[in-house]
Coordinates of C-alpha atoms in Angstrom, one line a residue:
F1 CA 4.2 -36.7 -72.3
P2 CA 7.4 -36.7 -70.3
V3 CA 8.2 -33.4 -71.2
T4 CA 12.8 -33.3 -69.4
I5 CA 14.4 -30.6 -68.5
Q6 CA 17.7 -30.2 -67.9
G7 CA 19.3 -27.3 -65.9
S8 CA 22.9 -25.9 -65.7
P9 CA 25.3 -24.8 -63.0
S10 CA 23.7 -22.3 -60.3
T11 CA 25.7 -20.5 -57.6
F12 CA 24.0 -18.9 -54.4
T13 CA 24.9 -18.1 -50.9
I14 CA 23.0 -18.4 -47.7
N15 CA 23.4 -18.4 -43.6
N16 CA 22.5 -19.8 -40.4
T17 CA 19.0 -18.6 -41.4
G18 CA 18.1 -20.3 -44.8
G19 CA 17.2 -19.9 -47.3
T20 CA 15.3 -20.6 -50.9
F21 CA 17.3 -20.3 -54.2
S22 CA 13.9 -17.9 -55.7
G23 CA 14.4 -15.6 -52.5
T24 CA 17.8 -15.5 -53.0
T25 CA 17.8 -14.6 -56.4
G26 CA 14.4 -13.8 -57.4
D27 CA 13.2 -16.8 -59.2
F28 CA 12.9 -20.1 -59.5
L29 CA 15.9 -23.4 -60.8
P30 CA 16.5 -22.8 -64.3
Y31 CA 16.4 -25.3 -66.7
F32 CA 18.1 -24.1 -69.9
Q33 CA 18.6 -27.7 -72.0
V34 CA 14.7 -29.0 -73.0
I35 CA 14.5 -32.4 -74.2
N36 CA 11.1 -32.9 -75.8
Q37 CA 9.9 -36.4 -75.6
G38 CA 6.6 -36.4 -76.5
G39 CA 3.7 -33.6 -76.1
S40 CA 4.1 -29.7 -75.7
V41 CA 6.7 -28.2 -73.7
N42 CA 5.9 -24.4 -73.0
V43 CA 9.0 -23.0 -70.4
V44 CA 9.0 -19.0 -70.1
N45 CA 12.0 -18.0 -68.3
N46 CA 13.9 -20.9 -68.5
C47 CA 12.3 -22.5 -65.1
R48 CA 8.6 -22.2 -65.8
Y49 CA 6.4 -24.9 -67.2
I50 CA 3.6 -24.1 -68.6
C51 CA 0.6 -26.7 -68.7
P52 CA -1.0 -26.9 -72.3
F53 CA -3.4 -29.0 -71.2
V54 CA -6.0 -29.8 -67.6
G55 CA -5.4 -32.6 -66.9
S56 CA -2.6 -34.3 -63.8
Y57 CA 0.9 -33.4 -64.2
T58 CA 4.1 -35.6 -62.2
V59 CA 6.4 -33.4 -61.2
I60 CA 10.3 -35.4 -60.8
A61 CA 13.0 -33.7 -59.8
Y62 CA 16.3 -33.5 -59.2
I63 CA 19.7 -31.5 -58.2
A64 CA 23.8 -32.0 -56.8
R65 CA 24.6 -29.8 -54.7
A66 CA 28.7 -29.8 -54.9
A67 CA 31.2 -30.0 -52.0
N68 CA 33.1 -27.4 -50.6
P69 CA 36.4 -28.2 -50.0
T70 CA 37.6 -25.1 -50.3
F71 CA 35.9 -23.9 -47.0
P72 CA 38.2 -24.0 -44.0
T73 CA 36.4 -25.6 -41.5
P74 CA 33.4 -28.4 -41.5
K75 CA 29.7 -27.6 -41.6
F76 CA 26.6 -28.8 -42.0
I77 CA 23.8 -28.3 -43.8
R78 CA 20.0 -28.8 -44.5
Q79 CA 18.7 -28.6 -47.6
Y80 CA 15.9 -29.2 -50.2
L81 CA 13.6 -29.2 -53.4
T82 CA 10.2 -27.5 -53.2
A83 CA 7.9 -28.8 -55.8
L84 CA 5.4 -26.0 -57.0
R85 CA 2.2 -25.8 -58.6
L86 CA 1.9 -21.4 -59.6
D87 CA -1.9 -19.9 -60.7
S88 CA -1.2 -18.0 -64.2
T89 CA -0.2 -14.3 -61.8
D90 CA 3.2 -16.7 -59.9
T91 CA 0.9 -17.3 -57.0
V92 CA 1.4 -19.8 -55.3
I93 CA -1.9 -22.9 -54.9
E94 CA 0.0 -25.7 -53.8
S95 CA 3.3 -26.8 -53.0
V96 CA 4.7 -30.6 -51.9
N97 CA 8.5 -30.6 -50.5
G98 CA 11.0 -33.5 -50.9
P99 CA 13.0 -35.5 -47.9
V100 CA 15.2 -32.9 -46.0
V101 CA 18.9 -34.0 -46.0
N102 CA 20.9 -33.2 -43.0
L103 CA 25.1 -33.7 -44.2
I104 CA 28.7 -31.6 -44.3
Y105 CA 28.6 -29.0 -46.3
N106 CA 32.5 -29.1 -47.2
T107 CA 33.4 -32.6 -48.2
I108 CA 29.6 -34.1 -49.8
T109 CA 28.0 -33.9 -53.2
A110 CA 24.8 -33.8 -51.6
Y111 CA 21.9 -35.4 -53.6
S112 CA 18.2 -34.0 -53.3
Y113 CA 15.1 -34.5 -55.3
V114 CA 11.5 -34.4 -55.3
S115 CA 8.6 -36.0 -57.2
A116 CA 4.9 -34.7 -56.5
T117 CA 1.7 -34.5 -58.7
F118 CA -0.6 -31.7 -58.8
T119 CA -3.8 -31.5 -61.3
C120 CA -3.5 -28.5 -63.1
N121 CA -5.9 -26.5 -65.2
V122 CA -4.8 -24.9 -68.2
G123 CA -2.0 -21.7 -68.1
D124 CA -1.1 -23.3 -64.5
K125 CA 2.7 -23.0 -63.7
L126 CA 4.9 -26.4 -62.8
V127 CA 8.3 -25.2 -61.1
I128 CA 10.9 -26.1 -58.8
D129 CA 12.9 -24.3 -55.6
F130 CA 15.5 -25.4 -53.4
Y131 CA 15.9 -24.7 -49.7
A132 CA 18.9 -24.4 -47.9
K133 CA 20.5 -23.6 -44.6
G134 CA 23.4 -23.5 -42.5
L135 CA 23.2 -25.5 -39.6
G136 CA 25.4 -23.6 -36.0
Q137 CA 27.8 -21.4 -36.6
P138 CA 25.5 -18.2 -36.5
N139 CA 26.5 -15.6 -39.9
V140 CA 28.5 -17.8 -41.5
N141 CA 27.9 -18.0 -45.6
L142 CA 28.2 -20.3 -47.3
P143 CA 27.8 -20.5 -51.1
I144 CA 25.4 -23.0 -52.3
S145 CA 27.0 -24.8 -55.8
L146 CA 24.7 -27.0 -57.9
I147 CA 26.5 -29.2 -60.1
G148 CA 25.0 -28.4 -63.7
G149 CA 23.8 -31.1 -67.1
N150 CA 22.9 -34.4 -66.4
N151 CA 22.5 -33.6 -62.3
V152 CA 20.0 -30.9 -62.6
Q153 CA 16.9 -32.3 -64.3
F154 CA 13.9 -31.6 -64.5
T155 CA 11.0 -34.7 -65.2
V156 CA 6.8 -33.3 -66.0
L157 CA 5.2 -36.2 -66.8
F158 CA 1.6 -35.4 -68.4
Q159 CA -1.9 -36.8 -68.5
P160 CA -4.6 -34.8 -70.4
F161 CA -8.2 -35.2 -68.7
L162 CA -9.9 -35.7 -71.9
P163 CA -13.3 -33.8 -72.5
T164 CA -16.4 -36.2 -72.3
T165 CA -19.2 -36.4 -73.7
L166 CA -22.6 -37.4 -72.9
T167 CA -24.9 -39.8 -75.0
P168 CA -28.9 -39.3 -74.3
V169 CA -29.5 -42.4 -72.6
N170 CA -34.2 -43.2 -73.2
I171 CA -35.1 -43.1 -70.3
D172 CA -37.7 -45.9 -70.4
D173 CA -34.2 -48.3 -71.4
V174 CA -33.0 -47.9 -68.2

């Protein structure tokens, strides 16, 4: 059952020490428009997908970071997305980082993605976080603008583990 959640723009600031969206804003990447293509959609605080079944969940996310041509001098930036599996208390159980992207901050729209498969229990949460770090001159704050609409997408594909019933076997038939 695929579930796709599309997001809206978000902005936060990082510097040469780096940081995550959640560490800066206090929550994970938000997704406001939910597109249900089958199954059950459970979204909390616009950013946590709650697993409705015990099963295998594949998370695919991508995001676009806007170029900032008005920034005075070229800066390099490192960025990536992380898919996380949380328990019901928001404690991280597992995380998978997507590929690292290094590029010039102010001239190029940058795209990041992550894909991960988790075995989840009922009530586990799936979230996406964004990491960025300015490279080069220290103490330079870089505003990060994440482009909304179709440029931010979070898709969950899940296959519930079906309950099985053991059938009694006559030992003489074996």
